[in-house]
PDB file of C-alpha atoms in Angstrom:
ATOM      1  CA  UNK L 654     145.187 105.297 152.533  1.00 53.00           C
ATOM      2  CA  UNK L 655     142.180 103.978 150.587  1.00 45.00           C
ATOM      3  CA  UNK L 656     140.608 107.025 150.984  1.00 52.00           C
ATOM      4  CA  UNK L 657     143.739 109.300 150.425  1.00 53.00           C
ATOM      5  CA  UNK L 658     143.258 107.411 146.680  1.00 52.00           C
ATOM      6  CA  UNK L 659     139.011 107.870 147.171  1.00 46.00           C
ATOM      7  CA  UNK L 660     139.868 110.988 147.055  1.00 50.00           C
ATOM      8  CA  UNK L 661     142.438 111.729 144.819  1.00 54.00           C
ATOM      9  CA  UNK L 662     139.989 110.131 141.587  1.00 52.00           C
ATOM     10  CA  UNK L 663     137.337 112.093 143.268  1.00 52.00           C
ATOM     11  CA  UNK L 664     139.400 114.679 143.133  1.00 54.00           C
ATOM     12  CA  UNK L 665     140.609 114.761 138.901  1.00 50.00           C
ATOM     13  CA  UNK L 666     136.974 113.697 138.135  1.00 46.00           C
ATOM     14  CA  UNK L 667     135.742 116.311 138.988  1.00 44.00           C
ATOM     15  CA  UNK L 668     138.932 119.202 137.924  1.00 46.00           C
ATOM     16  CA  UNK L 669     138.029 116.497 134.664  1.00 42.00           C
ATOM     17  CA  UNK L 670     134.242 117.468 134.898  1.00 37.00           C
ATOM     18  CA  UNK L 671     135.170 121.205 135.041  1.00 40.00           C
ATOM     19  CA  UNK L 672     137.905 121.168 132.296  1.00 40.00           C
ATOM     20  CA  UNK L 673     134.963 119.557 129.828  1.00 40.00           C
ATOM     21  CA  UNK L 674     132.104 121.987 131.632  1.00 36.00           C
ATOM     22  CA  UNK L 675     132.825 124.825 128.954  1.00 39.00           C
ATOM     23  CA  UNK L 676     133.055 122.863 125.624  1.00 36.00           C
ATOM     24  CA  UNK L 677     129.375 120.920 127.119  1.00 37.00           C
ATOM     25  CA  UNK L 678     128.215 124.529 127.765  1.00 34.00           C
ATOM     26  CA  UNK L 679     129.245 125.259 123.976  1.00 35.00           C
ATOM     27  CA  UNK L 680     127.794 122.691 122.243  1.00 37.00           C
ATOM     28  CA  UNK L 681     124.510 122.808 124.534  1.00 38.00           C
ATOM     29  CA  UNK L 682     123.981 126.820 122.489  1.00 38.00           C
ATOM     30  CA  UNK L 683     125.112 125.669 119.107  1.00 43.00           C
ATOM     31  CA  UNK L 684     123.512 122.936 118.209  1.00 44.00           C
ATOM     32  CA  UNK L 685     120.197 124.356 120.518  1.00 48.00           C
ATOM     33  CA  UNK L 686     117.375 124.280 118.150  1.00 49.00           C
ATOM     34  CA  UNK L 687     119.576 123.536 115.007  1.00 66.00           C
ATOM     35  CA  UNK L 688     117.501 121.690 112.079  1.00 72.00           C
ATOM     36  CA  UNK L 689     113.312 121.703 112.694  1.00 81.00           C
ATOM     37  CA  UNK L 690     112.331 119.351 109.880  1.00 84.00           C
ATOM     38  CA  UNK L 691     108.845 118.025 109.215  1.00 92.00           C
ATOM     39  CA  UNK L 692     108.418 114.931 107.471  1.00 93.00           C
ATOM     40  CA  UNK L 693     104.189 114.434 106.030  1.00 95.00           C
ATOM     41  CA  UNK L 694     102.811 111.101 103.519  1.00 96.00           C
ATOM     42  CA  UNK L 695      99.529 112.997 101.348  1.00 96.00           C
ATOM     43  CA  UNK L 696      96.868 110.558 100.456  1.00 92.00           C
ATOM     44  CA  UNK L 697      94.949 112.458  97.843  1.00 88.00           C
ATOM     45  CA  UNK L 698      93.535 108.300  96.384  1.00 84.00           C
ATOM     46  CA  UNK L 699      95.033 104.999  95.461  1.00 82.00           C
ATOM     47  CA  UNK L 700      96.902 106.320  91.910  1.00 86.00           C
ATOM     48  CA  UNK L 701      97.800 110.090  93.756  1.00 90.00           C
ATOM     49  CA  UNK L 702      99.349 111.544  96.406  1.00 95.00           C
ATOM     50  CA  UNK L 703     103.041 113.768  97.761  1.00 96.00           C
ATOM     51  CA  UNK L 704     105.744 113.309 100.138  1.00 96.00           C
ATOM     52  CA  UNK L 705     106.260 117.249 101.802  1.00 96.00           C
ATOM     53  CA  UNK L 706     108.805 117.991 103.891  1.00 93.00           C
ATOM     54  CA  UNK L 707     109.581 121.496 105.183  1.00 93.00           C
ATOM     55  CA  UNK L 708     113.372 121.746 105.956  1.00 86.00           C
ATOM     56  CA  UNK L 709     114.165 124.692 108.416  1.00 84.00           C
ATOM     57  CA  UNK L 710     117.344 125.601 110.406  1.00 77.00           C
ATOM     58  CA  UNK L 711     118.370 128.278 112.329  1.00 70.00           C
ATOM     59  CA  UNK L 712     119.706 130.887 113.028  1.00 67.00           C
ATOM     60  CA  UNK L 713     122.671 129.843 114.366  1.00 61.00           C
ATOM     61  CA  UNK L 714     122.875 127.577 111.235  1.00 59.00           C
ATOM     62  CA  UNK L 715     122.691 129.671 108.489  1.00 59.00           C
ATOM     63  CA  UNK L 716     125.149 131.948 109.714  1.00 60.00           C
ATOM     64  CA  UNK L 717     127.906 129.814 108.590  1.00 56.00           C
ATOM     65  CA  UNK L 718     129.049 130.827 105.368  1.00 59.00           C
ATOM     66  CA  UNK L 719     126.654 131.248 102.946  1.00 68.00           C
ATOM     67  CA  UNK L 720     128.315 129.556 100.188  1.00 69.00           C
ATOM     68  CA  UNK L 721     128.008 126.232 102.301  1.00 68.00           C
ATOM     69  CA  UNK L 722     124.830 126.216 102.785  1.00 71.00           C
ATOM     70  CA  UNK L 723     124.152 127.326  99.674  1.00 74.00           C
ATOM     71  CA  UNK L 724     125.593 124.342  98.573  1.00 76.00           C
ATOM     72  CA  UNK L 725     124.262 122.152 101.709  1.00 76.00           C
ATOM     73  CA  UNK L 726     120.668 123.668  99.293  1.00 79.00           C
ATOM     74  CA  UNK L 727     121.399 122.689  96.083  1.00 81.00           C
ATOM     75  CA  UNK L 728     122.222 119.147  97.620  1.00 82.00           C
ATOM     76  CA  UNK L 729     118.648 118.839  98.228  1.00 84.00           C
ATOM     77  CA  UNK L 730     117.487 119.432  95.287  1.00 88.00           C
ATOM     78  CA  UNK L 731     119.013 117.645  93.215  1.00 88.00           C
ATOM     79  CA  UNK L 732     118.308 114.056  95.101  1.00 88.00           C
ATOM     80  CA  UNK L 733     114.590 116.110  94.819  1.00 92.00           C
ATOM     81  CA  UNK L 734     114.563 115.664  91.657  1.00 92.00           C
ATOM     82  CA  UNK L 735     116.017 112.757  90.792  1.00 91.00           C
ATOM     83  CA  UNK L 736     112.276 111.033  92.748  1.00 94.00           C
ATOM     84  CA  UNK L 737     110.909 113.707  90.555  1.00 94.00           C
ATOM     85  CA  UNK L 738     110.165 116.501  92.450  1.00 96.00           C
ATOM     86  CA  UNK L 739     109.992 120.351  93.456  1.00 95.00           C
ATOM     87  CA  UNK L 740     111.646 122.209  96.092  1.00 94.00           C
ATOM     88  CA  UNK L 741     110.535 125.859  97.011  1.00 93.00           C
ATOM     89  CA  UNK L 742     113.339 127.636  98.945  1.00 90.00           C
ATOM     90  CA  UNK L 743     111.274 130.232 101.871  1.00 89.00           C
ATOM     91  CA  UNK L 744     114.205 132.047 103.594  1.00 84.00           C
ATOM     92  CA  UNK L 745     118.040 131.888 103.079  1.00 79.00           C
ATOM     93  CA  UNK L 746     117.589 128.422 104.943  1.00 79.00           C
ATOM     94  CA  UNK L 747     114.250 127.666 104.980  1.00 87.00           C
ATOM     95  CA  UNK L 748     113.017 124.972 102.319  1.00 90.00           C
ATOM     96  CA  UNK L 749     109.503 122.590 101.090  1.00 95.00           C
ATOM     97  CA  UNK L 750     110.056 119.860  98.713  1.00 95.00           C
ATOM     98  CA  UNK L 751     107.769 118.041  97.295  1.00 96.00           C
ATOM     99  CA  UNK L 752     108.013 114.485  95.921  1.00 96.00           C
ATOM    100  CA  UNK L 753     104.720 112.969  93.883  1.00 97.00           C
ATOM    101  CA  UNK L 754     104.635 108.962  94.003  1.00 96.00           C
ATOM    102  CA  UNK L 755     101.210 107.282  91.945  1.00 93.00           C
ATOM    103  CA  UNK L 756     101.492 104.232  93.829  1.00 91.00           C
ATOM    104  CA  UNK L 757     102.195 102.493  98.080  1.00 92.00           C
ATOM    105  CA  UNK L 758     105.335 100.888  96.439  1.00 93.00           C
ATOM    106  CA  UNK L 759     106.263 104.853  94.156  1.00 95.00           C
ATOM    107  CA  UNK L 760     105.455 105.992  97.624  1.00 95.00           C
ATOM    108  CA  UNK L 761     108.251 103.490  99.238  1.00 94.00           C
ATOM    109  CA  UNK L 762     110.802 103.793  96.897  1.00 94.00           C
ATOM    110  CA  UNK L 763     111.677 107.028  96.691  1.00 94.00           C
ATOM    111  CA  UNK L 764     110.984 107.110 100.289  1.00 94.00           C
ATOM    112  CA  UNK L 765     113.444 105.076 101.056  1.00 92.00           C
ATOM    113  CA  UNK L 766     115.520 107.170  98.650  1.00 90.00           C
ATOM    114  CA  UNK L 767     115.425 110.131  99.685  1.00 89.00           C
ATOM    115  CA  UNK L 768     116.415 109.144 103.297  1.00 82.00           C
ATOM    116  CA  UNK L 769     118.636 106.435 102.319  1.00 79.00           C
ATOM    117  CA  UNK L 770     120.853 107.424  98.614  1.00 66.00           C
ATOM    118  CA  UNK L 771     122.696 104.519  97.580  1.00 60.00           C
ATOM    119  CA  UNK L 772     126.229 105.908  96.792  1.00 56.00           C
ATOM    120  CA  UNK L 773     127.825 105.799  93.380  1.00 51.00           C
ATOM    121  CA  UNK L 774     130.906 106.342  91.154  1.00 50.00           C
ATOM    122  CA  UNK L 775     129.515 109.581  89.764  1.00 52.00           C
ATOM    123  CA  UNK L 776     128.489 110.282  94.100  1.00 51.00           C
ATOM    124  CA  UNK L 777     129.023 114.181  94.366  1.00 52.00           C
ATOM    125  CA  UNK L 778     131.619 114.893  97.424  1.00 55.00           C
ATOM    126  CA  UNK L 779     129.777 115.781 100.537  1.00 56.00           C
ATOM    127  CA  UNK L 780     129.438 119.601 101.735  1.00 54.00           C
ATOM    128  CA  UNK L 781     130.643 120.397 105.107  1.00 52.00           C
ATOM    129  CA  UNK L 782     127.523 120.959 106.336  1.00 49.00           C
ATOM    130  CA  UNK L 783     125.706 117.888 105.413  1.00 52.00           C
ATOM    131  CA  UNK L 784     128.795 116.782 107.433  1.00 50.00           C
ATOM    132  CA  UNK L 785     127.735 118.508 110.381  1.00 48.00           C
ATOM    133  CA  UNK L 786     124.576 117.468 110.178  1.00 50.00           C
ATOM    134  CA  UNK L 787     123.503 115.378 112.214  1.00 50.00           C
ATOM    135  CA  UNK L 788     121.963 111.767 110.033  1.00 58.00           C
ATOM    136  CA  UNK L 789     120.108 109.281 110.667  1.00 66.00           C
ATOM    137  CA  UNK L 790     118.633 106.046 109.307  1.00 78.00           C
ATOM    138  CA  UNK L 791     114.297 105.395 108.050  1.00 86.00           C
ATOM    139  CA  UNK L 792     112.747 102.488 106.630  1.00 93.00           C
ATOM    140  CA  UNK L 793     109.191 102.907 104.881  1.00 95.00           C
ATOM    141  CA  UNK L 794     106.978 100.010 104.624  1.00 95.00           C
ATOM    142  CA  UNK L 795     103.142 100.659 102.359  1.00 95.00           C
ATOM    143  CA  UNK L 796     101.295  97.085 102.146  1.00 94.00           C
ATOM    144  CA  UNK L 797      98.284  97.387 100.429  1.00 91.00           C
ATOM    145  CA  UNK L 798      95.127  95.387  99.612  1.00 90.00           C
ATOM    146  CA  UNK L 799      92.628  95.785  96.746  1.00 85.00           C
ATOM    147  CA  UNK L 800      88.832  95.738  97.328  1.00 83.00           C
ATOM    148  CA  UNK L 801      87.869  96.613  94.473  1.00 79.00           C
ATOM    149  CA  UNK L 802      86.022  99.366  96.143  1.00 83.00           C
ATOM    150  CA  UNK L 803      88.763 100.713  98.223  1.00 87.00           C
ATOM    151  CA  UNK L 804      92.435  99.606  99.037  1.00 89.00           C
ATOM    152  CA  UNK L 805      93.887  99.259 102.142  1.00 93.00           C
ATOM    153  CA  UNK L 806      96.883 100.353 103.282  1.00 95.00           C
ATOM    154  CA  UNK L 807      99.178  99.986 106.034  1.00 96.00           C
ATOM    155  CA  UNK L 808     101.610 101.760 106.837  1.00 96.00           C
ATOM    156  CA  UNK L 809     105.282 101.373 108.913  1.00 96.00           C
ATOM    157  CA  UNK L 810     108.364 103.869 109.873  1.00 95.00           C
ATOM    158  CA  UNK L 811     111.356 102.772 111.777  1.00 94.00           C
ATOM    159  CA  UNK L 812     113.445 105.695 112.860  1.00 90.00           C
ATOM    160  CA  UNK L 813     117.103 105.245 113.692  1.00 87.00           C
ATOM    161  CA  UNK L 814     117.906 108.519 115.741  1.00 82.00           C
ATOM    162  CA  UNK L 815     120.096 107.524 117.846  1.00 78.00           C
ATOM    163  CA  UNK L 816     123.008 108.918 116.150  1.00 69.00           C
ATOM    164  CA  UNK L 817     121.737 112.207 116.859  1.00 63.00           C
ATOM    165  CA  UNK L 818     122.679 112.370 120.517  1.00 55.00           C
ATOM    166  CA  UNK L 819     125.783 113.136 122.054  1.00 47.00           C
ATOM    167  CA  UNK L 820     127.335 110.354 124.431  1.00 43.00           C
ATOM    168  CA  UNK L 821     130.704 110.597 126.862  1.00 42.00           C
ATOM    169  CA  UNK L 822     132.987 107.615 126.874  1.00 46.00           C
ATOM    170  CA  UNK L 823     131.431 106.197 129.724  1.00 51.00           C
ATOM    171  CA  UNK L 824     128.012 106.866 127.785  1.00 49.00           C
ATOM    172  CA  UNK L 825     126.715 109.373 130.013  1.00 49.00           C
ATOM    173  CA  UNK L 826     124.064 112.202 127.792  1.00 44.00           C
ATOM    174  CA  UNK L 827     126.859 115.455 127.331  1.00 42.00           C
ATOM    175  CA  UNK L 828     124.122 117.158 125.093  1.00 45.00           C
ATOM    176  CA  UNK L 829     120.137 116.227 124.981  1.00 49.00           C
ATOM    177  CA  UNK L 830     119.335 115.385 121.459  1.00 49.00           C
ATOM    178  CA  UNK L 831     115.948 116.800 121.563  1.00 50.00           C
ATOM    179  CA  UNK L 832     117.514 119.820 121.409  1.00 55.00           C
ATOM    180  CA  UNK L 833     119.612 119.033 117.944  1.00 58.00           C
ATOM    181  CA  UNK L 834     116.370 118.388 116.500  1.00 69.00           C
ATOM    182  CA  UNK L 835     112.532 119.449 116.126  1.00 79.00           C
ATOM    183  CA  UNK L 836     111.073 116.592 113.987  1.00 86.00           C
ATOM    184  CA  UNK L 837     107.126 115.266 113.272  1.00 92.00           C
ATOM    185  CA  UNK L 838     106.075 112.780 111.087  1.00 95.00           C
ATOM    186  CA  UNK L 839     102.268 113.439 109.650  1.00 96.00           C
ATOM    187  CA  UNK L 840      99.828 111.707 107.749  1.00 97.00           C
ATOM    188  CA  UNK L 841      96.632 112.788 106.026  1.00 96.00           C
ATOM    189  CA  UNK L 842      94.484 110.917 104.479  1.00 95.00           C
ATOM    190  CA  UNK L 843      90.984 111.181 102.218  1.00 92.00           C
ATOM    191  CA  UNK L 844      88.644 108.725 104.990  1.00 92.00           C
ATOM    192  CA  UNK L 845      91.089 109.362 108.531  1.00 92.00           C
ATOM    193  CA  UNK L 846      93.924 107.272 109.831  1.00 95.00           C
ATOM    194  CA  UNK L 847      93.998 104.360 113.031  1.00 95.00           C
ATOM    195  CA  UNK L 848      96.668 104.134 113.929  1.00 95.00           C
ATOM    196  CA  UNK L 849      97.962 100.244 115.557  1.00 93.00           C
ATOM    197  CA  UNK L 850     100.766  99.589 117.850  1.00 89.00           C
ATOM    198  CA  UNK L 851     102.393  96.503 117.171  1.00 86.00           C
ATOM    199  CA  UNK L 852     105.201  96.687 118.710  1.00 86.00           C
ATOM    200  CA  UNK L 853     106.551  97.303 122.044  1.00 86.00           C
ATOM    201  CA  UNK L 854     106.671 101.540 122.675  1.00 84.00           C
ATOM    202  CA  UNK L 855     105.623 102.148 119.413  1.00 89.00           C
ATOM    203  CA  UNK L 856     104.588 106.016 119.496  1.00 91.00           C
ATOM    204  CA  UNK L 857     100.970 107.564 120.277  1.00 92.00           C
ATOM    205  CA  UNK L 858     100.235 109.413 117.462  1.00 95.00           C
ATOM    206  CA  UNK L 859      97.966 113.026 117.933  1.00 95.00           C
ATOM    207  CA  UNK L 860      94.994 113.019 115.557  1.00 95.00           C
ATOM    208  CA  UNK L 861      93.142 116.045 114.188  1.00 94.00           C
ATOM    209  CA  UNK L 862      90.533 117.648 111.293  1.00 91.00           C
ATOM    210  CA  UNK L 863      87.787 114.097 112.488  1.00 90.00           C
ATOM    211  CA  UNK L 864      90.830 111.670 112.294  1.00 91.00           C
ATOM    212  CA  UNK L 865      92.239 112.642 109.408  1.00 94.00           C
ATOM    213  CA  UNK L 866      95.459 113.663 110.006  1.00 96.00           C
ATOM    214  CA  UNK L 867      97.600 111.992 112.429  1.00 97.00           C
ATOM    215  CA  UNK L 868     100.582 113.374 113.720  1.00 96.00           C
ATOM    216  CA  UNK L 869     103.672 111.669 115.501  1.00 96.00           C
ATOM    217  CA  UNK L 870     106.723 113.454 117.333  1.00 93.00           C
ATOM    218  CA  UNK L 871     109.009 111.745 117.423  1.00 90.00           C
ATOM    219  CA  UNK L 872     112.001 110.536 119.259  1.00 86.00           C
ATOM    220  CA  UNK L 873     115.356 112.110 118.387  1.00 80.00           C
ATOM    221  CA  UNK L 874     118.829 109.433 120.464  1.00 79.00           C
ATOM    222  CA  UNK L 875     115.869 106.647 120.513  1.00 86.00           C
ATOM    223  CA  UNK L 876     114.703 104.778 117.795  1.00 90.00           C
ATOM    224  CA  UNK L 877     111.169 104.887 117.122  1.00 94.00           C
ATOM    225  CA  UNK L 878     108.808 102.986 115.384  1.00 95.00           C
ATOM    226  CA  UNK L 879     105.082 103.628 113.908  1.00 96.00           C
ATOM    227  CA  UNK L 880     102.201 102.066 112.264  1.00 96.00           C
ATOM    228  CA  UNK L 881      99.131 103.127 110.439  1.00 96.00           C
ATOM    229  CA  UNK L 882      96.149 101.383 108.505  1.00 96.00           C
ATOM    230  CA  UNK L 883      93.970 103.975 106.489  1.00 96.00           C
ATOM    231  CA  UNK L 884      91.400 103.148 104.073  1.00 93.00           C
ATOM    232  CA  UNK L 885      91.759 105.426 100.143  1.00 91.00           C
ATOM    233  CA  UNK L 886      88.542 105.035  96.977  1.00 87.00           C
ATOM    234  CA  UNK L 887      89.528 102.654  94.379  1.00 80.00           C
ATOM    235  CA  UNK L 888      88.837 104.837  91.566  1.00 73.00           C
ATOM    236  CA  UNK L 889      89.161 102.216  88.785  1.00 71.00           C
ATOM    237  CA  UNK L 890      87.729  98.871  90.989  1.00 70.00           C
ATOM    238  CA  UNK L 891      84.218 101.684  91.778  1.00 72.00           C
ATOM    239  CA  UNK L 892      84.506 102.911  87.846  1.00 73.00           C
ATOM    240  CA  UNK L 893      84.683  98.336  86.882  1.00 74.00           C
ATOM    241  CA  UNK L 894      81.552  98.657  89.091  1.00 76.00           C
ATOM    242  CA  UNK L 895      79.384 101.229  87.266  1.00 84.00           C
ATOM    243  CA  UNK L 896      80.465 100.037  83.973  1.00 86.00           C
ATOM    244  CA  UNK L 897      78.854  96.341  85.347  1.00 80.00           C
ATOM    245  CA  UNK L 898      75.928  98.557  86.571  1.00 82.00           C
ATOM    246  CA  UNK L 899      75.403  99.935  83.719  1.00 80.00           C
ATOM    247  CA  UNK L 900      76.009  96.213  81.585  1.00 83.00           C
ATOM    248  CA  UNK L 901      72.938  94.107  83.707  1.00 80.00           C
ATOM    249  CA  UNK L 902      70.757  97.749  83.062  1.00 80.00           C
ATOM    250  CA  UNK L 903      71.095  97.622  79.147  1.00 77.00           C
ATOM    251  CA  UNK L 904      70.454  93.372  79.617  1.00 80.00           C
ATOM    252  CA  UNK L 905      67.642  93.994  81.821  1.00 73.00           C
ATOM    253  CA  UNK L 906      66.485  97.061  79.791  1.00 73.00           C
ATOM    254  CA  UNK L 907      66.823  94.277  76.227  1.00 73.00           C
ATOM    255  CA  UNK L 908      65.158  91.445  77.160  1.00 75.00           C
ATOM    256  CA  UNK L 909      62.677  92.162  80.110  1.00 74.00           C
ATOM    257  CA  UNK L 910      61.445  96.092  80.269  1.00 68.00           C
ATOM    258  CA  UNK L 911      60.801  96.525  76.631  1.00 67.00           C
ATOM    259  CA  UNK L 912      59.591  93.402  75.531  1.00 72.00           C
ATOM    260  CA  UNK L 913      56.845  94.081  78.729  1.00 72.00           C
ATOM    261  CA  UNK L 914      55.948  96.964  77.371  1.00 72.00           C
ATOM    262  CA  UNK L 915      55.290  95.463  73.694  1.00 69.00           C
ATOM    263  CA  UNK L 916      58.926  97.687  71.979  1.00 69.00           C
ATOM    264  CA  UNK L 917      61.271  95.073  70.535  1.00 58.00           C
ATOM    265  CA  UNK L 918      59.046  92.532  70.060  1.00 53.00           C
ATOM    266  CA  UNK L 919      58.163  91.195  66.895  1.00 52.00           C
ATOM    267  CA  UNK L 920      55.694  88.440  65.978  1.00 50.00           C
ATOM    268  CA  UNK L 921      56.996  85.559  64.365  1.00 51.00           C
ATOM    269  CA  UNK L 922      54.377  84.513  61.062  1.00 52.00           C
ATOM    270  CA  UNK L 923      53.459  81.117  60.919  1.00 53.00           C
ATOM    271  CA  UNK L 924      53.619  80.079  57.062  1.00 56.00           C
ATOM    272  CA  UNK L 925      50.487  78.516  55.650  1.00 56.00           C
ATOM    273  CA  UNK L 926      51.009  75.287  54.154  1.00 52.00           C
TER     274      UNK L 926
END
C-alpha cells in the first residue's frame, strides 16, 4: 500500500514537472542575456569625478513595443537629469549615462539616489518595461580622510541581487539569474586602488592598468559586497604647502640672505653729543 502511494506521488510530481517544463524552457529562452549593465566610478581628483553607466538591452527586450522601450529610456534620462547628469543613446536599446560628482559625499548621495529613488506624490507611473525588469537594491558608502597632501578614500558597496533569480514554490532555482543580468562594477583612480575583504564572501576584482582599474564581476541572485581603498592627490593641500613654502622662502630671503649679502641693510648712525 505504501509503495503504491509513493508511486502515485512520484507520478504526480513527474506530471507536474512535465506540465511546467514548456514554461521553464520558454523563460530560459526569453530571459537569456536580457540586460547588460556596466557601472563605473571614475575618480579624477579630490574635487572631480563621475559615475558612468552603460546599459544595453538584449535583442529580445528591444523587440518589445518601441513606445514602451522609449518610455523606459525617457525615464532613465529624467532620473539622470535630476542628478545633473547627461545621457547619450548609442542605439535603440543602448544608453550611456554620466553623472558628475565633486566629492565622496556627493558620490554617495547621487549613487544611492539613482538606484534607490525615493517616491514622491509627483512621481510618475512606472512603465510596463520598468515593472518587468529585475529590481535590485544597492548601498554605496564612501569614507574620506584628508591627510593634507592626499585624500584617503574607502569605498564599499553592498548590492542585493537576490530578486533577480526565479525560484519555485519549494525554493528550487528555476531560472539561472546569470541569464537575466550581466553586471560589472569598476573603479578607476589616478594612483591605483587596493581591494580589501573585511566581510566574509566579499568579491575579489580583476586588476588592470597597473592597478588603476578594478573590475568586479557581480553575482546575480546573491548579495554582493565589495570594498576598496585608494588615494587621490589633494589640490587644496598641495596648494597650501606651496604657498607656505613661498612665504618661508620670502622670510628667509628678507631676514637672512639679503642682510648677509649687504643688501637692504642700513647702518644706523649714532648722533654726536
